Short mmCIF file of C-alpha atoms in Angstrom, two decimals:
data_model
loop_
_atom_site.label_atom_id
_atom_site.label_comp_id
_atom_site.label_asym_id
_atom_site.label_seq_id
_atom_site.Cartn_x
_atom_site.Cartn_y
_atom_site.Cartn_z
CA MET A 1 0.00 0.00 0.00
CA ILE A 2 2.77 2.44 0.95
CA ARG A 3 4.70 1.57 -2.23
CA VAL A 4 1.64 2.19 -4.44
CA SER A 5 0.92 5.44 -2.61
CA LEU A 6 4.48 6.69 -3.08
CA LEU A 7 4.52 5.71 -6.76
CA SER A 8 1.15 7.39 -7.36
CA LEU A 9 2.32 10.47 -5.52
CA LEU A 10 5.52 10.60 -7.57
CA ILE A 11 3.54 10.40 -10.81
CA ARG A 12 0.95 12.90 -9.66
CA ALA A 13 3.71 15.22 -8.47
CA GLY A 14 4.47 15.86 -12.14
CA SER A 15 0.86 16.93 -12.70
CA ILE A 16 0.77 19.10 -9.58
CA LEU A 17 4.12 20.67 -10.43
CA SER A 18 3.09 21.44 -14.00
CA ARG A 19 -0.13 23.07 -12.79
CA PHE A 20 1.78 25.05 -10.19
CA VAL A 21 4.32 26.29 -12.74
CA LEU A 22 1.44 27.30 -15.04
CA ILE A 23 -0.24 29.23 -12.19
CA LEU A 24 2.96 31.18 -11.43
CA TYR A 25 3.79 31.71 -15.11
CA LEU A 26 0.36 33.05 -16.00
CA GLY A 27 0.27 35.10 -12.81
CA LYS A 28 3.56 36.73 -13.79
CA CYS A 29 3.12 37.12 -17.56
CA LEU A 30 -0.61 37.54 -18.18
CA PRO A 31 -2.36 40.82 -17.42
CA THR A 32 -4.25 40.34 -14.14
CA ALA A 33 -7.60 40.91 -15.88
CA ASP A 34 -6.80 38.10 -18.36
CA TYR A 35 -5.88 35.88 -15.43
CA GLY A 36 -9.36 36.65 -14.13
CA VAL A 37 -10.84 35.28 -17.38
CA PHE A 38 -8.68 32.18 -16.92
CA GLY A 39 -9.94 31.86 -13.35
CA LEU A 40 -13.57 32.00 -14.49
CA LEU A 41 -12.86 29.38 -17.18
CA GLN A 42 -11.43 27.12 -14.46
CA ALA A 43 -14.42 27.65 -12.17
CA SER A 44 -16.93 27.11 -14.97
CA LEU A 45 -15.20 23.88 -16.01
CA ALA A 46 -15.24 22.59 -12.44
CA LEU A 47 -18.93 23.34 -12.02
CA GLY A 48 -19.77 22.07 -15.51
CA VAL A 49 -18.08 18.72 -14.88
CA TYR A 50 -20.39 18.17 -11.91
CA LEU A 51 -23.48 19.20 -13.88
CA MET A 52 -22.59 16.85 -16.73
CA GLY A 53 -21.66 13.98 -14.44
CA LEU A 54 -24.61 14.27 -12.03
CA ASP A 55 -22.22 12.72 -9.48
CA LEU A 56 -23.11 9.24 -10.72
CA TYR A 57 -19.54 8.24 -9.87
CA VAL A 58 -20.41 8.55 -6.18
CA TYR A 59 -22.70 5.54 -6.54
CA THR A 60 -20.60 3.61 -9.04
CA ASN A 61 -17.30 4.06 -7.16
CA ARG A 62 -18.94 2.76 -4.00
CA GLU A 63 -20.34 -0.28 -5.83
CA ILE A 64 -17.65 -1.19 -8.39
CA PRO A 65 -15.15 -2.57 -5.82
CA ARG A 66 -17.78 -5.19 -4.90
CA LEU A 67 -18.64 -6.26 -8.50
CA ASP A 68 -17.19 -8.81 -10.91
CA ALA A 69 -15.81 -7.82 -14.34
CA ALA A 70 -19.05 -8.31 -16.30
CA ASP A 71 -21.10 -6.24 -13.88
CA VAL A 72 -18.46 -3.49 -13.87
CA GLN A 73 -18.76 -3.17 -17.66
CA THR A 74 -22.55 -2.95 -17.39
CA VAL A 75 -22.26 -0.15 -14.84
CA VAL A 76 -19.70 1.76 -16.92
CA ARG A 77 -21.76 1.42 -20.11
CA SER A 78 -24.95 2.66 -18.49
CA GLN A 79 -23.11 5.53 -16.81
CA PHE A 80 -21.77 6.88 -20.10
CA VAL A 81 -25.15 6.61 -21.82
CA VAL A 82 -26.55 8.89 -19.10
CA HIS A 83 -23.64 11.31 -19.56
CA ALA A 84 -24.32 11.51 -23.30
CA LEU A 85 -27.91 12.53 -22.58
CA CYS A 86 -26.68 15.18 -20.13
CA TYR A 87 -24.43 16.70 -22.77
CA ALA A 88 -27.36 17.15 -25.13
CA LEU A 89 -29.56 18.71 -22.44
CA CYS A 90 -27.13 20.82 -20.39
CA LEU A 91 -24.76 22.44 -22.88
CA PRO A 92 -27.48 24.56 -24.54
CA LEU A 93 -28.40 25.87 -21.07
CA ILE A 94 -24.92 26.47 -19.66
CA LEU A 95 -23.29 28.34 -22.52
CA PRO A 96 -25.73 31.30 -22.78
CA LEU A 97 -25.52 31.86 -19.00
CA LEU A 98 -21.75 32.29 -19.11
CA SER A 99 -21.27 34.05 -22.44
CA ASP A 100 -20.16 37.70 -22.41
CA HIS A 101 -20.88 38.69 -18.79
CA PHE A 102 -18.48 36.17 -17.23
CA ILE A 103 -16.56 34.61 -20.15
CA PRO A 104 -15.98 36.58 -23.38
CA SER A 105 -18.06 35.12 -26.22
CA GLN A 106 -15.02 34.41 -28.44
CA TYR A 107 -13.91 31.72 -25.99
CA MET A 108 -17.22 29.85 -25.71
CA ILE A 109 -16.59 27.24 -28.43
CA GLY A 110 -13.25 26.39 -26.85
CA PHE A 111 -14.88 26.26 -23.43
CA ALA A 112 -17.65 23.89 -24.63
CA THR A 113 -15.06 21.56 -26.20
CA LEU A 114 -12.96 21.66 -23.05
CA LEU A 115 -15.96 20.83 -20.89
CA LEU A 116 -16.72 17.65 -22.84
CA LEU A 117 -13.10 16.51 -22.90
CA GLU A 118 -12.53 17.39 -19.25
CA HIS A 119 -15.57 15.47 -18.09
CA LEU A 120 -15.00 12.35 -20.19
CA SER A 121 -11.34 12.02 -19.22
CA PHE A 122 -12.16 12.74 -15.57
CA GLU A 123 -14.80 9.99 -15.48
CA ILE A 124 -12.27 7.54 -16.91
CA VAL A 125 -9.85 8.48 -14.11
CA ARG A 126 -12.56 7.90 -11.50
CA ILE A 127 -13.40 4.47 -12.89
CA LEU A 128 -9.72 3.47 -12.95
CA ILE A 129 -9.54 4.43 -9.28
CA ALA A 130 -12.66 2.38 -8.52
CA ILE A 131 -11.20 -0.77 -10.16
CA ARG A 132 -8.04 -0.21 -8.06
CA ARG A 133 -5.70 0.95 -10.78
CA PRO A 134 -4.40 4.11 -9.04
CA VAL A 135 -1.06 4.17 -10.84
CA TYR A 136 -2.75 4.16 -14.26
CA ALA A 137 -5.26 6.73 -13.03
CA ASN A 138 -2.43 9.02 -11.98
CA LEU A 139 -0.60 8.49 -15.27
CA LEU A 140 -3.74 9.61 -17.05
CA ILE A 141 -4.04 12.63 -14.75
CA LEU A 142 -0.41 13.46 -15.54
CA SER A 143 -1.13 13.29 -19.27
CA ARG A 144 -4.19 15.55 -18.82
CA SER A 145 -1.92 18.36 -17.66
CA LEU A 146 1.61 17.71 -18.87
CA LEU A 147 0.63 17.07 -22.51
CA TRP A 148 -0.55 20.61 -23.00
CA ILE A 149 1.03 22.69 -20.24
CA LEU A 150 4.64 21.90 -21.13
CA PRO A 151 4.25 22.65 -24.88
CA PHE A 152 2.26 25.81 -24.08
CA LEU A 153 4.96 27.07 -21.70
CA LEU A 154 7.75 26.38 -24.19
CA VAL A 155 5.95 27.96 -27.16
CA SER A 156 4.65 31.04 -25.33
CA ALA A 157 8.01 31.63 -23.59
CA GLY A 158 9.80 31.50 -26.93
CA HIS A 159 7.14 33.58 -28.71
CA PRO A 160 5.61 36.00 -26.14
CA ARG A 161 3.07 37.32 -28.67
CA LEU A 162 1.37 33.90 -28.51
CA LEU A 163 0.74 34.24 -24.78
CA SER A 164 -3.03 34.69 -24.69
CA ILE A 165 -6.18 32.99 -23.48
CA GLY A 166 -7.08 31.96 -27.03
CA VAL A 167 -3.78 30.16 -27.66
CA LEU A 168 -3.94 28.59 -24.18
CA LEU A 169 -7.35 27.11 -25.06
CA ILE A 170 -5.96 25.58 -28.26
CA PHE A 171 -3.17 23.79 -26.37
CA TRP A 172 -5.59 22.79 -23.59
CA VAL A 173 -8.05 21.18 -26.03
CA ALA A 174 -5.25 19.36 -27.87
CA GLY A 175 -3.76 17.96 -24.66
CA LEU A 176 -7.08 16.74 -23.28
CA SER A 177 -7.89 15.11 -26.65
CA VAL A 178 -4.73 13.01 -26.47
CA ALA A 179 -5.39 12.19 -22.80
CA LEU A 180 -8.89 11.01 -23.68
CA MET A 181 -7.52 8.67 -26.35
CA LEU A 182 -5.07 7.25 -23.80
CA GLY A 183 -7.94 6.72 -21.36
CA VAL A 184 -9.96 4.85 -23.96
CA GLY A 185 -6.90 2.66 -24.57
CA LEU A 186 -6.72 1.85 -20.85
CA PHE A 187 -10.39 0.85 -20.89
CA TYR A 188 -9.55 -1.66 -23.64
CA LYS A 189 -6.54 -2.88 -21.66
CA PHE A 190 -8.64 -3.66 -18.57
CA GLY A 191 -11.57 -5.22 -20.44
CA LEU A 192 -14.06 -2.39 -19.98
CA LEU A 193 -14.24 -1.92 -23.77
CA PRO A 194 -15.60 -2.80 -26.23
CA PHE A 195 -19.18 -2.73 -24.98
CA GLN A 196 -21.22 -5.62 -26.28
CA THR A 197 -24.27 -3.37 -26.43
CA TRP A 198 -25.21 0.23 -25.66
CA LYS A 199 -28.48 -0.82 -24.09
CA LEU A 200 -29.30 1.26 -21.02
CA ASP A 201 -29.66 -0.60 -17.73
CA VAL A 202 -32.77 1.20 -16.48
CA ALA A 203 -32.61 -0.38 -13.02
CA PHE A 204 -29.03 0.86 -12.61
CA VAL A 205 -29.92 4.37 -13.72
CA LYS A 206 -32.82 4.61 -11.28
CA THR A 207 -30.75 3.37 -8.36
CA ALA A 208 -27.72 5.48 -9.26
CA ALA A 209 -29.79 8.62 -9.80
CA ARG A 210 -31.64 8.16 -6.53
CA THR A 211 -28.42 7.52 -4.60
CA SER A 212 -26.32 10.16 -6.34
CA ALA A 213 -28.93 12.93 -6.25
CA VAL A 214 -28.04 13.83 -2.68
CA PHE A 215 -24.33 13.85 -3.44
CA PHE A 216 -24.90 15.83 -6.63
CA ALA A 217 -26.65 18.54 -4.65
CA ALA A 218 -23.92 18.40 -1.99
CA SER A 219 -21.19 18.70 -4.63
CA ILE A 220 -22.84 21.72 -6.22
CA CYS A 221 -22.98 23.29 -2.75
CA TYR A 222 -19.31 22.47 -2.19
CA LYS A 223 -18.30 23.99 -5.52
CA THR A 224 -20.47 27.01 -4.76
CA ILE A 225 -18.37 27.63 -1.65
CA GLU A 226 -15.17 27.12 -3.62
CA PHE A 227 -15.91 29.11 -6.78
CA SER A 228 -18.96 31.37 -6.45
CA ASN A 229 -16.79 34.21 -5.08
CA ARG A 230 -15.20 34.57 -8.54
CA TYR A 231 -18.58 35.15 -10.17
CA PHE A 232 -19.68 37.62 -7.50
CA LEU A 233 -16.38 39.50 -7.81
CA LYS A 234 -16.86 39.78 -11.57
CA HIS A 235 -20.51 40.82 -11.16
CA TYR A 236 -19.79 43.56 -8.62
CA HIS A 237 -16.26 44.50 -9.71
CA THR A 238 -14.03 43.48 -12.67
CA HIS A 239 -11.89 40.66 -14.09
CA HIS A 240 -8.92 42.32 -12.37
CA GLU A 241 -10.21 41.46 -8.89
CA VAL A 242 -11.09 37.96 -10.08
CA GLY A 243 -7.51 37.54 -11.32
CA ILE A 244 -6.01 38.36 -7.92
CA TYR A 245 -8.44 36.11 -6.08
CA ALA A 246 -8.10 33.22 -8.55
CA PHE A 247 -4.29 33.37 -8.40
CA PHE A 248 -4.20 32.87 -4.63
CA GLN A 249 -7.03 30.34 -4.69
CA ASN A 250 -5.31 28.27 -7.37
CA ILE A 251 -2.23 27.98 -5.15
CA VAL A 252 -4.07 26.85 -2.01
CA SER A 253 -6.33 24.45 -3.95
CA LEU A 254 -3.28 22.31 -4.72
CA MET A 255 -3.49 21.09 -1.11
CA ASP A 256 -6.71 19.23 -1.82
CA VAL A 257 -5.28 17.72 -5.03
CA PHE A 258 -2.18 16.54 -3.19
CA LEU A 259 -4.11 14.96 -0.31
CA TYR A 260 -6.54 13.20 -2.62
CA THR A 261 -3.65 11.73 -4.61
CA ALA A 262 -1.42 10.69 -1.72
CA VAL A 263 -4.09 9.51 0.69
CA VAL A 264 -7.72 9.29 -0.38
CA MET A 265 -7.52 7.70 -3.82
CA ILE A 266 -5.18 5.01 -2.44
CA LEU A 267 -6.98 4.15 0.80
CA LEU A 268 -10.67 4.77 0.13
CA PRO A 269 -11.46 1.83 -2.23
CA SER A 270 -9.82 -0.73 0.08
CA LEU A 271 -11.45 0.92 3.11
CA ILE A 272 -14.88 0.57 1.52
CA ALA A 273 -14.17 -3.05 0.55
CA SER A 274 -13.02 -3.94 4.10
CA ARG A 275 -16.15 -2.62 5.80
CA GLY A 276 -18.50 -5.43 6.72
CA PRO A 277 -21.62 -5.65 8.89
CA GLU A 278 -19.37 -5.39 11.94
CA PRO A 279 -16.25 -3.17 11.96
CA SER A 280 -13.17 -5.37 11.74
CA ARG A 281 -9.71 -4.65 13.08
CA GLU A 282 -8.42 -4.18 9.53
CA TYR A 283 -11.19 -1.68 8.78
CA ARG A 284 -10.37 0.31 11.90
CA ARG A 285 -6.68 0.34 11.02
CA ARG A 286 -7.33 1.60 7.50
CA LEU A 287 -9.78 4.22 8.73
CA HIS A 288 -7.29 5.65 11.21
CA THR A 289 -4.61 5.65 8.51
CA LEU A 290 -6.92 7.66 6.24
CA VAL A 291 -7.72 10.17 8.97
CA ALA A 292 -4.06 10.52 9.98
CA GLY A 293 -3.04 11.05 6.37
CA ILE A 294 -5.56 13.86 5.91
CA LEU A 295 -4.69 15.50 9.24
CA TYR A 296 -0.89 15.41 8.94
CA GLY A 297 -0.99 16.25 5.24
CA THR A 298 -3.15 19.32 5.82
CA LEU A 299 -0.91 20.64 8.59
CA LEU A 300 2.35 20.12 6.66
CA LEU A 301 1.05 21.54 3.40
CA SER A 302 -0.48 24.59 5.11
CA LEU A 303 2.83 25.35 6.82
CA ALA A 304 4.77 24.89 3.58
CA LEU A 305 2.54 27.24 1.58
CA TYR A 306 2.53 29.83 4.35
CA LEU A 307 6.33 29.92 4.32
CA LEU A 308 6.73 29.84 0.54
CA ILE A 309 4.20 32.47 -0.52
CA GLY A 310 6.82 35.22 -0.09
CA PRO A 311 9.22 33.78 -2.71
CA PHE A 312 6.27 33.03 -5.03
CA LEU A 313 5.10 36.65 -4.90
CA ALA A 314 8.64 37.89 -5.43
CA PHE A 315 8.82 35.79 -8.61
CA VAL A 316 5.48 37.08 -9.92
CA GLY A 317 6.54 40.65 -9.19
CA LYS A 318 3.11 42.27 -9.32
CA GLU A 319 2.28 44.94 -6.78
CA GLU A 320 -1.43 44.05 -6.73
CA MET A 321 -0.54 40.51 -5.64
CA THR A 322 1.93 41.56 -2.96
CA THR A 323 -0.39 44.14 -1.40
CA ASN A 324 -3.15 41.54 -1.14
CA ARG A 325 -1.06 38.90 0.62
CA GLY A 326 -3.58 38.90 3.46
CA ILE A 327 -6.16 37.48 1.03
CA PHE A 328 -3.88 34.49 0.52
CA GLN A 329 -3.72 33.88 4.27
CA TRP A 330 -7.51 33.91 4.54
CA LEU A 331 -7.81 31.51 1.60
CA LEU A 332 -5.11 29.22 3.04
CA LEU A 333 -7.15 28.94 6.24
CA GLY A 334 -10.28 28.17 4.22
CA ALA A 335 -8.47 25.52 2.16
CA ALA A 336 -7.09 23.87 5.32
CA LEU A 337 -10.60 23.70 6.80
CA LEU A 338 -11.96 22.20 3.58
CA CYS A 339 -9.26 19.53 3.66
CA LEU A 340 -9.93 18.71 7.32
CA SER A 341 -13.67 18.50 6.62
CA GLN A 342 -12.89 15.53 4.35
CA ILE A 343 -12.29 13.44 7.48
CA GLY A 344 -15.92 13.77 8.46
CA HIS A 345 -17.05 13.67 4.83
CA TYR A 346 -15.54 10.25 4.09
CA ILE A 347 -16.74 8.77 7.36
CA LEU A 348 -20.27 9.88 6.49
CA TYR A 349 -19.79 8.65 2.91
CA ILE A 350 -18.67 5.17 3.98
CA HIS A 351 -21.64 4.89 6.33
CA ARG A 352 -24.02 6.17 3.62
CA ALA A 353 -25.06 9.19 5.70
CA ASP A 354 -25.74 11.05 2.46
CA LYS A 355 -28.38 13.41 3.79
CA THR A 356 -26.07 14.59 6.56
CA ILE A 357 -23.42 15.46 3.98
CA LEU A 358 -26.05 17.38 2.00
CA THR A 359 -27.26 19.26 5.09
CA ALA A 360 -23.75 20.39 6.01
CA SER A 361 -23.01 21.42 2.42
CA LEU A 362 -26.30 23.30 2.04
CA ILE A 363 -25.67 25.29 5.21
CA GLY A 364 -22.15 26.16 4.04
CA ALA A 365 -23.32 27.17 0.55
CA ALA A 366 -26.23 29.25 1.85
CA LEU A 367 -23.93 31.05 4.30
CA ASN A 368 -21.37 31.62 1.55
CA THR A 369 -23.94 33.06 -0.86
CA ALA A 370 -25.47 35.35 1.76
CA LEU A 371 -22.05 36.68 2.80
CA ASN A 372 -20.98 37.14 -0.82
CA ILE A 373 -24.01 39.36 -1.42
CA ALA A 374 -23.47 41.25 1.83
CA LEU A 375 -19.68 41.70 1.76
CA ILE A 376 -18.32 41.63 -1.80
CA PRO A 377 -19.98 44.83 -3.12
CA ALA A 378 -18.40 46.94 -0.36
CA TYR A 379 -15.30 44.98 0.66
CA GLY A 380 -14.30 43.23 -2.57
CA LEU A 381 -11.49 40.70 -2.16
CA GLN A 382 -11.51 40.76 1.62
CA GLY A 383 -15.27 40.21 1.69
CA ALA A 384 -14.90 37.23 -0.66
CA ALA A 385 -12.16 35.71 1.50
CA ILE A 386 -14.11 36.16 4.75
CA SER A 387 -17.16 34.61 3.09
CA THR A 388 -15.16 31.55 2.04
CA VAL A 389 -13.55 30.99 5.44
CA THR A 390 -16.83 31.38 7.32
CA ALA A 391 -18.63 28.90 5.05
CA CYS A 392 -15.74 26.41 5.23
CA THR A 393 -15.71 26.63 9.03
CA ALA A 394 -19.42 25.91 9.29
CA MET A 395 -19.32 22.99 6.86
CA ALA A 396 -16.18 21.47 8.37
CA PHE A 397 -17.57 21.65 11.91
CA LEU A 398 -20.84 19.96 10.92
CA LYS A 399 -19.17 17.16 8.95
CA LEU A 400 -16.61 16.45 11.65
CA TYR A 401 -19.24 16.57 14.40
CA TYR A 402 -21.65 14.17 12.75
CA GLY A 403 -18.86 11.96 11.41
CA ARG A 404 -17.44 11.51 14.90
CA ARG A 405 -20.87 10.59 16.25
CA ILE A 406 -21.08 7.76 13.72
CA GLU A 407 -17.46 6.62 13.93
CA PRO A 408 -15.54 7.68 17.05
CA ILE A 409 -11.96 8.55 16.15
CA ARG A 410 -9.32 8.16 18.83
CA LEU A 411 -6.89 11.09 18.76
CA ARG A 412 -4.22 9.02 20.49
CA ARG A 413 -4.52 6.39 17.78
CA ILE A 414 -4.29 9.05 15.05
CA LEU A 415 -1.14 10.55 16.55
CA ARG A 416 0.39 7.08 16.78
CA THR A 417 -0.47 6.03 13.22
CA PRO A 418 2.80 7.11 11.50
CA SER A 419 4.97 5.24 13.99
CA ASP A 420 2.67 2.19 13.74
CA LEU A 421 3.07 2.13 9.96
CA VAL A 422 6.86 2.38 10.19
CA ARG A 423 6.95 -0.37 12.84
CA SER A 424 4.78 -2.71 10.77
CA LYS A 425 7.01 -2.21 7.72
CA MET A 426 10.13 -2.92 9.78
CA LEU A 427 8.59 -6.12 11.15
CA LYS A 428 7.72 -7.29 7.63
CA ALA A 429 11.24 -6.55 6.46
CA THR A 430 12.78 -8.52 9.35
CA PRO A 431 13.63 -12.10 8.25
#
């Protein structure tokens, strides 16, 4: 398990690093207002992926580890039929809402193409994780970023006149297209393709839709907390303010990506599979390892980003970024709380306490929206940051509180987990 986690983390580090370099490069070289457009494209893609996916993966990823190969293919086939229907219904509704006011109309065709490619490749990654192929999933994630970011950086650095949102979209679409082809190849490799039929499993769709509906609503609430500030900033102010906010938020959001790669995507499938009618010793051990990974990872990453933001801002060299360093500190606190809330979230998820997750997310999203309306018009960036932190605090507290009521977590055991893992590895290595 540790070996797979380290290998996955090493692979994913390339993806995280490439994204981080892109964030700093665009922050330094793009006009801040253009970075704001980029930030709204990112937010719209993130929200659009959830709208297109309906969070069906929440149901399928909880069920796939228990299924045989034939049943897995049936689930995957039915899932993608539903996604195809969503594309036809949702795209005509999403694009007019975003065009002009939030995203300039000349970028909408590129955005629509990106949305389809992003969602399809992301669903393939999720399914690879569910069938316990984390290394391949991370290789695909690496290709989703490295295939376009590296060429874009090299070309735009050598030819500065090509540094623009339009050219960035061209490279982005090309990279995701190649990544999608690689993902389809992996589906063939693991026997998920070709489908024998495209017939829709109606019983699956009904069950998945009923189960995932709560998580879909919760995910939209979660993304509202994470991204709605950008839309409110653009509505009440300009792309310039969005650019500053998105730059800092993109940096702190890497914490969640890192933790998911190093901890959650490795431990969660086996944790779900090990949970029986009665909690076993192995289940308890894996649960405490998951919690310890999230806790220690959040603390270490928060400290690292807090110490490194100074050199990052010196590299970017923009006065508007340096003078708003306090916004970064607020957002770092919010990101840390979001990461810690995952402890309660996954406990509730494993125990199928879906409505509790939705309740906590709804309260956080409602609080975030109300504070955005109250604070952003007058206080701008600071109002947006305070809104985010307040909503994250409320949601994290509720998830942790209700998660602990379902599954008591021993702090002493959590603190001892790293030494226990090292000791167990040493014992296995002893002849």
